[in-house]
Coordinates of C-alpha atoms in Angstrom, one line a residue:
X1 CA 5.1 19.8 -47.5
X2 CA 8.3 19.4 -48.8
X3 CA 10.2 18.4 -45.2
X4 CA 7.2 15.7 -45.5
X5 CA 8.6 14.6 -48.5
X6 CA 12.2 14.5 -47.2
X7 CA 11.1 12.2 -44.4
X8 CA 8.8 9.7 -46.9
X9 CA 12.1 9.1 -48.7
X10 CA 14.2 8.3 -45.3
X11 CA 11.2 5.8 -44.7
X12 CA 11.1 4.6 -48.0
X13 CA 14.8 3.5 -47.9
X14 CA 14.0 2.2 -44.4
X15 CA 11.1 0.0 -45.4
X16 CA 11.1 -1.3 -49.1
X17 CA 11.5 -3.0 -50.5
X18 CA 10.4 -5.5 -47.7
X19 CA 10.2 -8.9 -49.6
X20 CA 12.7 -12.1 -49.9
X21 CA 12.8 -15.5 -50.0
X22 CA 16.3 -16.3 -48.9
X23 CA 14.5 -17.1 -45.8
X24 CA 11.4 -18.9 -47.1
X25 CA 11.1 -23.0 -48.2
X26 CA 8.1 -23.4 -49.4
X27 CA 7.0 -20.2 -51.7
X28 CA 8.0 -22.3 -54.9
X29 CA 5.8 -25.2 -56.8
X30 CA 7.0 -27.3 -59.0
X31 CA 5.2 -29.8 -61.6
X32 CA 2.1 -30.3 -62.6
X33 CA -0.2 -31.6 -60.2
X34 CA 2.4 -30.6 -57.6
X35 CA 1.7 -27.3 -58.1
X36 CA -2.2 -27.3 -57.6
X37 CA -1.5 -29.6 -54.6
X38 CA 0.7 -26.4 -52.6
X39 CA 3.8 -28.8 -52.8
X40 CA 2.2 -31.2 -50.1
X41 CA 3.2 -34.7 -52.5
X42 CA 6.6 -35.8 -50.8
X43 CA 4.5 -39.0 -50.4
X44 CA 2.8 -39.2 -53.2
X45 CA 4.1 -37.3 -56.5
X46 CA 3.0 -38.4 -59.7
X47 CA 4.8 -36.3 -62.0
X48 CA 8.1 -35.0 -62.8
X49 CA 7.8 -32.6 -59.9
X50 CA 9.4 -35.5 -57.7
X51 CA 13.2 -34.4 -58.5
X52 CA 12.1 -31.6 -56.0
X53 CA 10.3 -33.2 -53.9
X54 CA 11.1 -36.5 -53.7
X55 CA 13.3 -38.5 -56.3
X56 CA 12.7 -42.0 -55.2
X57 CA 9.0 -41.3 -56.4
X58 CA 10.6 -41.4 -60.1
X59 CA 11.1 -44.7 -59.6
X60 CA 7.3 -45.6 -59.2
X61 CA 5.5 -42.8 -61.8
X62 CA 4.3 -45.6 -64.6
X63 CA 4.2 -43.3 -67.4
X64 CA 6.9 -40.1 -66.7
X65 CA 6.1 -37.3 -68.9
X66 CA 8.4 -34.8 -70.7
X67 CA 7.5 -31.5 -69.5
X68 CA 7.9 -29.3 -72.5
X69 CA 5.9 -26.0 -71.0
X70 CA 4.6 -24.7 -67.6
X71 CA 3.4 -21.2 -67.9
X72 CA 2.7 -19.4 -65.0
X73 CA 1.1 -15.9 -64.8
X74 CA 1.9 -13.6 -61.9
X75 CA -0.4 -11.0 -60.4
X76 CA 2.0 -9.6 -57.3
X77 CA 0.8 -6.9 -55.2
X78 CA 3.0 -5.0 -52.3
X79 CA 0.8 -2.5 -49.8
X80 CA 2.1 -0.5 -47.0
X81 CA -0.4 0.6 -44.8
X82 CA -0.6 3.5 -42.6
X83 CA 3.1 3.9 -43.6
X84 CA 3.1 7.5 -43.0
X85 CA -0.1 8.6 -41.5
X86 CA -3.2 6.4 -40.4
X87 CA -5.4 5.9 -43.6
X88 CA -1.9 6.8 -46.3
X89 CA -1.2 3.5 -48.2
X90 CA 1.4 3.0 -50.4
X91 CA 0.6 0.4 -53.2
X92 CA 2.4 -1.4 -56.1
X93 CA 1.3 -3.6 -58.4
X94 CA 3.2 -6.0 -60.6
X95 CA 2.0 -8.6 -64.0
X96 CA 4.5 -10.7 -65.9
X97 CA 5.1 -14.6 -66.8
X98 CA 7.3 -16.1 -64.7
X99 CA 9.1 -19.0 -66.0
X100 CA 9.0 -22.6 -63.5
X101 CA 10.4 -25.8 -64.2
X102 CA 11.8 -27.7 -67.7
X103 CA 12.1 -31.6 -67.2
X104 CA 12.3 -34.7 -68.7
X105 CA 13.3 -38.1 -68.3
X106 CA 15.8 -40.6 -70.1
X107 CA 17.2 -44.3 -69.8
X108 CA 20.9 -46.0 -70.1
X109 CA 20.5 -49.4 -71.8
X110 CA 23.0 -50.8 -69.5
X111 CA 20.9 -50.2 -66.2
X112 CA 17.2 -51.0 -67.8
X113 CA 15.7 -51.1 -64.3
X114 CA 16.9 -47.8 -63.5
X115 CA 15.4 -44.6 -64.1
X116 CA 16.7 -41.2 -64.6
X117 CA 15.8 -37.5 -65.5
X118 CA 17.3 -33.9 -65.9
X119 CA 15.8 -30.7 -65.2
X120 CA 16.0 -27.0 -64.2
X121 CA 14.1 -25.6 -62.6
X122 CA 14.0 -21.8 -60.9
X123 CA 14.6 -22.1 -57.1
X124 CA 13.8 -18.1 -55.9
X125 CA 13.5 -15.0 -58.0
X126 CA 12.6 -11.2 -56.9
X127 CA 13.1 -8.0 -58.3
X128 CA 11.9 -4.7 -56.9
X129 CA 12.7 -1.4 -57.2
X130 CA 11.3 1.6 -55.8
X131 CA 11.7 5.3 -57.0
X132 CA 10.7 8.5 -56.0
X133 CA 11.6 12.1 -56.9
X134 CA 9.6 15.5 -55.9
X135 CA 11.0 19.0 -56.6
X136 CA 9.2 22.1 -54.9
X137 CA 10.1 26.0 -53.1
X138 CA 9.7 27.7 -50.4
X139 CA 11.7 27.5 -46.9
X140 CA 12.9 23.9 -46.6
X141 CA 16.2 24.3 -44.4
X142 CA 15.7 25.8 -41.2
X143 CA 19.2 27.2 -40.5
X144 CA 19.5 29.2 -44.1
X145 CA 17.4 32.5 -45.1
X146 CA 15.4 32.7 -47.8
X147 CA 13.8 30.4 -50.2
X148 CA 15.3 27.3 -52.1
X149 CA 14.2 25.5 -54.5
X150 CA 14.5 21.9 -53.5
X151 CA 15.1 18.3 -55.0
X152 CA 14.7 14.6 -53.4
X153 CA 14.9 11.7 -54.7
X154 CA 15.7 8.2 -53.7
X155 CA 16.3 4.7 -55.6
X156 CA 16.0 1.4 -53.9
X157 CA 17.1 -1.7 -56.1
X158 CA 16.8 -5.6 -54.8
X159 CA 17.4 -8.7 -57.3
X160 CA 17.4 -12.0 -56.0
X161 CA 17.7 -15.2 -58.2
X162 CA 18.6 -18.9 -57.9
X163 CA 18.6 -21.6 -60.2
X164 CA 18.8 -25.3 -59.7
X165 CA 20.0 -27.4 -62.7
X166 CA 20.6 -31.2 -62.1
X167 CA 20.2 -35.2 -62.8
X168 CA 18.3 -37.8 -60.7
X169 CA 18.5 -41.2 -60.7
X170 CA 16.1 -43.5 -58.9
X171 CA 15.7 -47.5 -58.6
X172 CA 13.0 -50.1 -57.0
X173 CA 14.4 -52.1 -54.2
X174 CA 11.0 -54.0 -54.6
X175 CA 7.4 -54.0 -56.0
X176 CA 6.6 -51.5 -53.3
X177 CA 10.3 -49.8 -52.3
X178 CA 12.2 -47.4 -54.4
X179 CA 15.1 -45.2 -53.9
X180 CA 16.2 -41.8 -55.5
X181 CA 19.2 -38.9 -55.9
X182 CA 18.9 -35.5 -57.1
X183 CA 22.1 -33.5 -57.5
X184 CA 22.0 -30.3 -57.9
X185 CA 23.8 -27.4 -59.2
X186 CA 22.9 -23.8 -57.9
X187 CA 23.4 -20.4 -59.5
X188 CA 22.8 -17.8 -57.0
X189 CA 23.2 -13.9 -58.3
X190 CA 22.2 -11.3 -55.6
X191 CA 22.3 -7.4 -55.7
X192 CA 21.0 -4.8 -54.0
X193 CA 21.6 -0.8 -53.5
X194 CA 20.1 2.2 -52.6
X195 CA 20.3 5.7 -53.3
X196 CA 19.5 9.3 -52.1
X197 CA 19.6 12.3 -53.4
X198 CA 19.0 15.8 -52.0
X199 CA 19.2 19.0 -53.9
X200 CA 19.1 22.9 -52.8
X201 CA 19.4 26.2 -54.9
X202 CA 19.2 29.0 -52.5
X203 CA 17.8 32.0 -54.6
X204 CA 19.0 35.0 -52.6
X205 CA 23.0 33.8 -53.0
X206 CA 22.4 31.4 -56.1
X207 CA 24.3 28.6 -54.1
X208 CA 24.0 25.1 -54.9
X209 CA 24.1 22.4 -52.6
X210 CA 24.1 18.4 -53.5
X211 CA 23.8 15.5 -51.1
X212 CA 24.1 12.1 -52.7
X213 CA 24.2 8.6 -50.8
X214 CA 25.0 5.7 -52.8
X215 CA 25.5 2.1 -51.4
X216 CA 25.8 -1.2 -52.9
X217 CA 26.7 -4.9 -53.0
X218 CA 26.5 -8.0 -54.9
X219 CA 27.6 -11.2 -55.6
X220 CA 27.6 -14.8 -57.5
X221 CA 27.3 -18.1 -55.7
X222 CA 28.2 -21.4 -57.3
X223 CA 27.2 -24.3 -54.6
X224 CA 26.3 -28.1 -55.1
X225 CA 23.8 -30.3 -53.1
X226 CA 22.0 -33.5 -52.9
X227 CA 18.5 -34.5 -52.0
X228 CA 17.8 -38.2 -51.5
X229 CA 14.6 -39.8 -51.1
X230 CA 12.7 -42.8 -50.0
X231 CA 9.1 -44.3 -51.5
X232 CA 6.6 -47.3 -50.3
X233 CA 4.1 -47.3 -52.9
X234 CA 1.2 -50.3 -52.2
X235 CA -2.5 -50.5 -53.1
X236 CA -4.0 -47.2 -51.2
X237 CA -1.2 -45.9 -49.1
X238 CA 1.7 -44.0 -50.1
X239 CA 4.5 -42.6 -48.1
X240 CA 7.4 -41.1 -48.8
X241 CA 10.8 -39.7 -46.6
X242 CA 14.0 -37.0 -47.6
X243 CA 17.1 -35.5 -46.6
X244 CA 18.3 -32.4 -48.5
X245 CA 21.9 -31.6 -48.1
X246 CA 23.3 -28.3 -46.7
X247 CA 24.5 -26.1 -49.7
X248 CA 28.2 -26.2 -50.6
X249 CA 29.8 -23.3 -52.1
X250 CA 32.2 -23.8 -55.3
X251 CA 32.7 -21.1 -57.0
X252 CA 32.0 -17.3 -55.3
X253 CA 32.8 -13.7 -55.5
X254 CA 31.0 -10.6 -54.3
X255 CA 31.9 -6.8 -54.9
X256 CA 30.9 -3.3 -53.1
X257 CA 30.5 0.5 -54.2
X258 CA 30.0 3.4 -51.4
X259 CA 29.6 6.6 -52.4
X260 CA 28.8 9.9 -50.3
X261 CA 29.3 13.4 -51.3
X262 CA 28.0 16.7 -49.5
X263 CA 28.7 19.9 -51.2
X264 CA 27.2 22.6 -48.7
X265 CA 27.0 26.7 -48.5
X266 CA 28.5 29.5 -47.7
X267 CA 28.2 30.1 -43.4
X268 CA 26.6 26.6 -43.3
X269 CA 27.8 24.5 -39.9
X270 CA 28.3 21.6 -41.6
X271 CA 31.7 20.6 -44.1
X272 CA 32.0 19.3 -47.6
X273 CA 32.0 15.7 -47.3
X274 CA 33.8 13.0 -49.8
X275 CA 34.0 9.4 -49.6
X276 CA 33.9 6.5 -51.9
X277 CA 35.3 2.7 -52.4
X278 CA 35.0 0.3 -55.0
X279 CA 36.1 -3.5 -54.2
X280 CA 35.6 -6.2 -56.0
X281 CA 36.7 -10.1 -55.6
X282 CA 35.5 -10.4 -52.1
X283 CA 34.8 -13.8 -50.6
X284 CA 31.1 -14.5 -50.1
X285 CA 30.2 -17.4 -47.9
X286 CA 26.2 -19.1 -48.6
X287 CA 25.0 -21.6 -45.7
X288 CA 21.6 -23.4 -46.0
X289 CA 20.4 -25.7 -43.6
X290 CA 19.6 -29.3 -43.6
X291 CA 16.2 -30.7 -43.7
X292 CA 13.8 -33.8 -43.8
X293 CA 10.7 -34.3 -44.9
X294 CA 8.1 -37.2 -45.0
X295 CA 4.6 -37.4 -46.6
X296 CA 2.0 -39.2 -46.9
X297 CA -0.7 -40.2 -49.4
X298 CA -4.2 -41.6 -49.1
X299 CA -6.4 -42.9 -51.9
X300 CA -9.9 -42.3 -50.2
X301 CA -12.2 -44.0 -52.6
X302 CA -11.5 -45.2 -56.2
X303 CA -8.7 -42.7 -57.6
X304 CA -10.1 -39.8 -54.9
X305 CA -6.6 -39.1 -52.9
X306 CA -5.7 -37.3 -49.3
X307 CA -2.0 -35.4 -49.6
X308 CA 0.0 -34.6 -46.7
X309 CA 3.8 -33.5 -46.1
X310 CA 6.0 -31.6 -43.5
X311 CA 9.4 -30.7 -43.8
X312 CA 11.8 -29.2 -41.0
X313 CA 14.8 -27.5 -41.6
X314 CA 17.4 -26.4 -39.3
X315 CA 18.5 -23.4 -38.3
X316 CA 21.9 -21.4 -39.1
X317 CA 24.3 -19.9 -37.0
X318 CA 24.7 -16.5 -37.2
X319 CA 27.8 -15.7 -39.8
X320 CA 29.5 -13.3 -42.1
X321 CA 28.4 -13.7 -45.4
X322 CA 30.3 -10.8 -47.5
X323 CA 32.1 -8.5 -45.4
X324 CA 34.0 -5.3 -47.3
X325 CA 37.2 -3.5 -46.5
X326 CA 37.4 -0.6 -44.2
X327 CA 37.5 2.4 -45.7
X328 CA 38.3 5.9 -44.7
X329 CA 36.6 9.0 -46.0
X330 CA 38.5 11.1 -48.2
X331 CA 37.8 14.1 -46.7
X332 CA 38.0 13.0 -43.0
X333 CA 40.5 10.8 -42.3
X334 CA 39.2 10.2 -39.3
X335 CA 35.9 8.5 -40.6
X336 CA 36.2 5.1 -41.1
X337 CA 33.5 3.2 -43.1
X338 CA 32.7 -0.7 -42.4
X339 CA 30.5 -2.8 -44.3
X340 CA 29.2 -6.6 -44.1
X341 CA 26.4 -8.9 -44.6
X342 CA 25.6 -11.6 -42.0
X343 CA 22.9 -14.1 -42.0
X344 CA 21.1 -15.9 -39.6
X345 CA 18.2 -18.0 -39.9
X346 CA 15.9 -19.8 -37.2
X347 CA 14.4 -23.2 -38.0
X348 CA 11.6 -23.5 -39.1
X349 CA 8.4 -26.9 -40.0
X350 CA 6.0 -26.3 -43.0
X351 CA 3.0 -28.3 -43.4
X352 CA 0.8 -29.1 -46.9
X353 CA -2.3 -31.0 -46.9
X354 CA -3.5 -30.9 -50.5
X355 CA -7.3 -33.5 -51.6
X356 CA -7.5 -34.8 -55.4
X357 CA -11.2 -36.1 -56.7
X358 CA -11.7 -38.0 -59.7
X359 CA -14.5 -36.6 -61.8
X360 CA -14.4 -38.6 -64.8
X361 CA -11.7 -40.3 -66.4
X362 CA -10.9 -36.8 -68.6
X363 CA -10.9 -35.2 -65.8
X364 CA -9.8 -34.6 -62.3
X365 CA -10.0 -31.8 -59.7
X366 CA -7.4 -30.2 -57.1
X367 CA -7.4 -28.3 -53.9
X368 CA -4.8 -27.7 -51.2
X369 CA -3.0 -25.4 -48.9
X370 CA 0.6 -25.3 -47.3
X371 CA 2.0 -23.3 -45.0
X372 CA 5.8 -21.4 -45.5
X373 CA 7.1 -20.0 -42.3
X374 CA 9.8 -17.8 -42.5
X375 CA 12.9 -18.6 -41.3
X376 CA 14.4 -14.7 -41.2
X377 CA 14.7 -13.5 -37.4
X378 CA 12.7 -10.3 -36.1
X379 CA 16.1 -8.5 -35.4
X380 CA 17.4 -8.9 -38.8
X381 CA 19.0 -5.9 -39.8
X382 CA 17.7 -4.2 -42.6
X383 CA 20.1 -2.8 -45.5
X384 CA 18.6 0.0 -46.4
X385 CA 18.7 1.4 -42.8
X386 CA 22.2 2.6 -43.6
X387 CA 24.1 0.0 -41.1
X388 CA 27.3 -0.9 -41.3
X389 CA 25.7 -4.6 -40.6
X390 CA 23.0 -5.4 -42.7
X391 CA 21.4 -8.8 -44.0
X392 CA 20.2 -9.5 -46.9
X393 CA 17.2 -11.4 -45.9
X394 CA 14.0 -8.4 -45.3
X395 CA 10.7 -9.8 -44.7
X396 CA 10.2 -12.2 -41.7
X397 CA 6.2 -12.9 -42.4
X398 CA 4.8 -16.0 -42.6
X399 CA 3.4 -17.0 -46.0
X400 CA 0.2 -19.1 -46.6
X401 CA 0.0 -20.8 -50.0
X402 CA -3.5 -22.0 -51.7
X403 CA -3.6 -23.6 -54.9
X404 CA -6.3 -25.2 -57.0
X405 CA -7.3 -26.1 -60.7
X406 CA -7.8 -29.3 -62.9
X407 CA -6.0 -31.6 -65.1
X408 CA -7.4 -32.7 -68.4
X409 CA -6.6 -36.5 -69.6
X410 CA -6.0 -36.9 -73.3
X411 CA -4.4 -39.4 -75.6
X412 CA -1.3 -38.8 -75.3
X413 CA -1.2 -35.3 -73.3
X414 CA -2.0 -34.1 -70.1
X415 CA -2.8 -30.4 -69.7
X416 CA -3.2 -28.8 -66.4
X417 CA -5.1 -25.7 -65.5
X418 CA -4.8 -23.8 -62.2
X419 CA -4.5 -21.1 -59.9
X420 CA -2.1 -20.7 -56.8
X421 CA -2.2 -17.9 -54.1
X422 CA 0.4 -16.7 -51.8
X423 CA 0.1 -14.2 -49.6
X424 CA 1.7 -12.6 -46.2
X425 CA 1.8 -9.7 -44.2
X426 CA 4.0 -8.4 -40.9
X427 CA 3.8 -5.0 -38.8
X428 CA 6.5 -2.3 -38.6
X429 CA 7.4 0.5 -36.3
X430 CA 6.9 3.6 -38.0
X431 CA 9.9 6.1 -38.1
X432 CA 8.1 9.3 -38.9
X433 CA 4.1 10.3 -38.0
X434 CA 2.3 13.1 -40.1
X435 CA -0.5 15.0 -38.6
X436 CA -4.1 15.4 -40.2
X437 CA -4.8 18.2 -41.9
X438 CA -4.6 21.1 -39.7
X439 CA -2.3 19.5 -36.9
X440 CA 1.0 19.9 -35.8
X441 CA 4.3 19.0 -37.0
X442 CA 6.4 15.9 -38.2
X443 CA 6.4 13.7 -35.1
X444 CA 8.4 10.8 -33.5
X445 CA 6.3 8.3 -33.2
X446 CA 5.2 4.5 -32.0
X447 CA 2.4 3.7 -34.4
X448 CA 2.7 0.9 -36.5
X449 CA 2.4 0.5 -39.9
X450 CA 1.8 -2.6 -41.7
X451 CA 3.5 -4.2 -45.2
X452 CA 1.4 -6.8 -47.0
X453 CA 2.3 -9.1 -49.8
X454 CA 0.1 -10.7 -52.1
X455 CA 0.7 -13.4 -55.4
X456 CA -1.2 -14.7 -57.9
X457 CA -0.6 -17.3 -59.8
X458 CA -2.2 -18.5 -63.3
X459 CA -0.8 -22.1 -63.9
X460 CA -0.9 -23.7 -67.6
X461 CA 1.1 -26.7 -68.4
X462 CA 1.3 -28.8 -71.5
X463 CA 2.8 -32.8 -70.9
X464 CA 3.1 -35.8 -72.8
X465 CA 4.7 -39.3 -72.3
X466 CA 7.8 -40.2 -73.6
X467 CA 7.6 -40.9 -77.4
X468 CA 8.8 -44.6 -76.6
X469 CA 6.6 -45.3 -74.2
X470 CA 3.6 -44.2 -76.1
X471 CA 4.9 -46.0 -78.8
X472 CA 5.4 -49.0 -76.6
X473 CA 1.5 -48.6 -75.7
X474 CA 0.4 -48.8 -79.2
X475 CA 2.1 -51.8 -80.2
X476 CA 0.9 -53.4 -77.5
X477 CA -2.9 -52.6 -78.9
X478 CA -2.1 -54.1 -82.1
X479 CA -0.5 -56.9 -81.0
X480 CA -4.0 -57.6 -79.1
X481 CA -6.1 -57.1 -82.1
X482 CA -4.0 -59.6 -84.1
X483 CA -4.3 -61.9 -81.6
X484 CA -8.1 -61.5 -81.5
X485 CA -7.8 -61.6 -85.6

């Protein structure tokens, strides 16, 4: 039972956690409506969602809102199946609020026919960790007598998060034309690190023996980029085209702990073991790739509208993104230790059709889809397969997003309701079979296993127009009534 164990933890640190989204586009919604229509509104956004998606649309929203809240309610759920033995699934289930997007919009009196906004908004975000620990006796090493009591245990740690905060300006060229710029400022933090630990008491000698594995690395990204946009706005049609900028790195540093110690026993074959580094201030290197997008929008009948976008991005040259200094183990000098991260990513064309019915003039309904194709190659290397290369991009499935919900109309406030669903899954090789009950031994094998990963999201947003503007609105109406007076 316990070599079982042993060999779950060596597939653990193989396989989990298996989510990212350096390598995904589209797994993010922002705004209102934008979020209930999958993101597929580069043609035809009608809220502050368009510094994402398309800026020049700022230009032609009649009444921008200040978005004072968007709360969103995550249900995530991460399933390995068969990871160990057909019909053993391995399940974990997360809930938490999960914060989206604060915008809002201003003027400068000196450009009155200009418009302009500022907003942050959360780009990517993941944390995962995954432990395990079992203690048991009996015979657990092969090549020492007697019984042991034995300890495993295993940690593995990922944190991914990236923050956009920027200004956008947008003008009409014409009734119908506008143009738009968002520039953005990211804040990328990324760590991730995984541990082992084995440990032995042998009760006919009362020998101890410890095995621990520790590996780690991490690092801060400060980059800049643009997004420009595009808008033809007139009667029914809509359309909308973008360039997004590659990102540019400012500010970066990454660091690196190793640490591997064996203490073993008396007439064992194998030595003591010691090794460990610690570096910090290494240069970390981010590339993103360039992209374009176009959408178009469709009112069908009335204020009943047809969404579509696409966007393609391009792929990225394989290169090193951190890369540590050699190291040689202390107790062996002649075991050098390399480390680095590279990166490569494969381009990649999402697609978002997302339909909008007007059911009265309170309210109005919302239903869509978009695709989000992962950009991550099958042979990326994996960091917790104990490589000296490793990326830190893990799960190469493609994602399907689904989003509906409504938004109520009321004097002076809009409030959106919703749900959004994302979901993926990919097959692995499985290191390690275990028999049935009653079979054989642990077994190399070439079943597959399979990861899935599953999000809900619950969607509740508060807006309302600029205090001006609604101002504006009402002394407009009384104007009107002394007129009629």
């Amino acid at each position: 039972m316990t070599k079982k164990i042993y060999y779950i933890l060596i597939l653990i640190l193989m396989t989990s956690p298996l989510q990212g989204q350096e390598g995904h586009y589209w797994t993010e919604q922002y705004g209102t409506r934008s979020m209930l229509l999958s993101g597929s509104v580069i043609g035809g956004v009608e809220d502050l969602g368009a510094v994402f998606y398309n800026p020049a649309r700022l230009g032609q929203v009649e009444n921008p809102s200040f978005l004072l809240s968007a709360d969103v309610y995550q249900i995530s759920n991460f399933t390995i199946e068969d990871g160990v033995q057909d019909g053993v699934d391995t399940k974990n289930t997360d809930f938490g609020g999960v914060p989206s997007m604060f915008a809002g919009t201003f003027k400068i009196k000196a450009w009155p026919e200009h418009q302009f906004a500022y907003y942050s908004l959360q780009r990517a975000r993941l944390s995962v960790r995954f432990n395990f620990r079992n203690e048991s006796r009996g015979e657990v090493l092969d090549d020492l007598p007697g019984t042991e009591i034995f300890e495993a245990e295993t940690r593995s740690n990922s944190s991914f998060r990236e923050e956009w905060f920027g200004l956008t300006w947008s003008h009409k060229l014409s009734d119908n034309i506008s143009v738009g710029v968002s520039a953005n400022i990211s804040i990328l933090n990324s760590r991730k690190s995984n541990e082992l630990f084995l440990r032995a008491f042998l009760e006919d000698t009362a020998e101890v023996g410890i095995y621990e594995y520790r590996r780690e690395f991490r690092y801060n990204v400060y980059g800049f980029l643009w997004k420009a946009g595009l808008a033809y706005q007139k009667e029914r049609l809509s359309w909308g085209l973008t360039i997004r900028t590659p990102h540019l790195n400012i500010i970066n540093e990454g660091k690196y702990n190793y640490q591997e110690y064996y203490s073993g026993f008396t007439g064992s074959s194998i030595d003591g073991y010691y090794a460990n580094s610690y570096q910090s201030g290494l240069k970390v290197r981010r590339k993103t790739p360039f992209a374009i997008g176009g959408g178009v929008t469709y009112s069908i009948k009335e204020k009943n509208k047809i969404h579509f976008s696409t966007e393609f991005f391009n792929g990225v040259n394989s290169y090193d993104q951190l890369v540590a200094k050699d190291h040689i183990a202390q107790s062996n000098p002649e075991d050098t230790i390399s480390f680095k991260v590279v990166e490569r990513l494969r381009p990649v064309i999402n697609f978002g059709i997302g339909l909008e019915w007007y059911i009265n003039k309170n309210v109005s309904g919302y239903a869509s889809t978009s695709t989000d194709f992962s950009a991550i190659p099958d042979d990326a290397p994996q960091f917790n397969n104990q490589e000296a290369v490793v990326s830190n991009a893990l799960l190469n499935a493609n994602f399907l997003n689904i989003g509906g919900g409504i938004v109520l109309n009321f004097r002076g406030a809009d409030i959106t309701l919703g749900a959004t669903h994302t979901g993926g899954s990919r097959s692995f090789e499985r290191p390690f079979s275990f028999p049935e009950d009653g079979g054989g031994g642990t077994l190399e094998t070439n079943d597959e296993g399979r990861v899935r990963w599953n999000r809900w999201r619950i969607v509740f947003s508060f807006s309302v127009p600029f205090v001006k503007s609604y101002t504006k609105k009402l002394e407009d109406k009384l104007q009107n009534l002394q007129k009629k007076n």
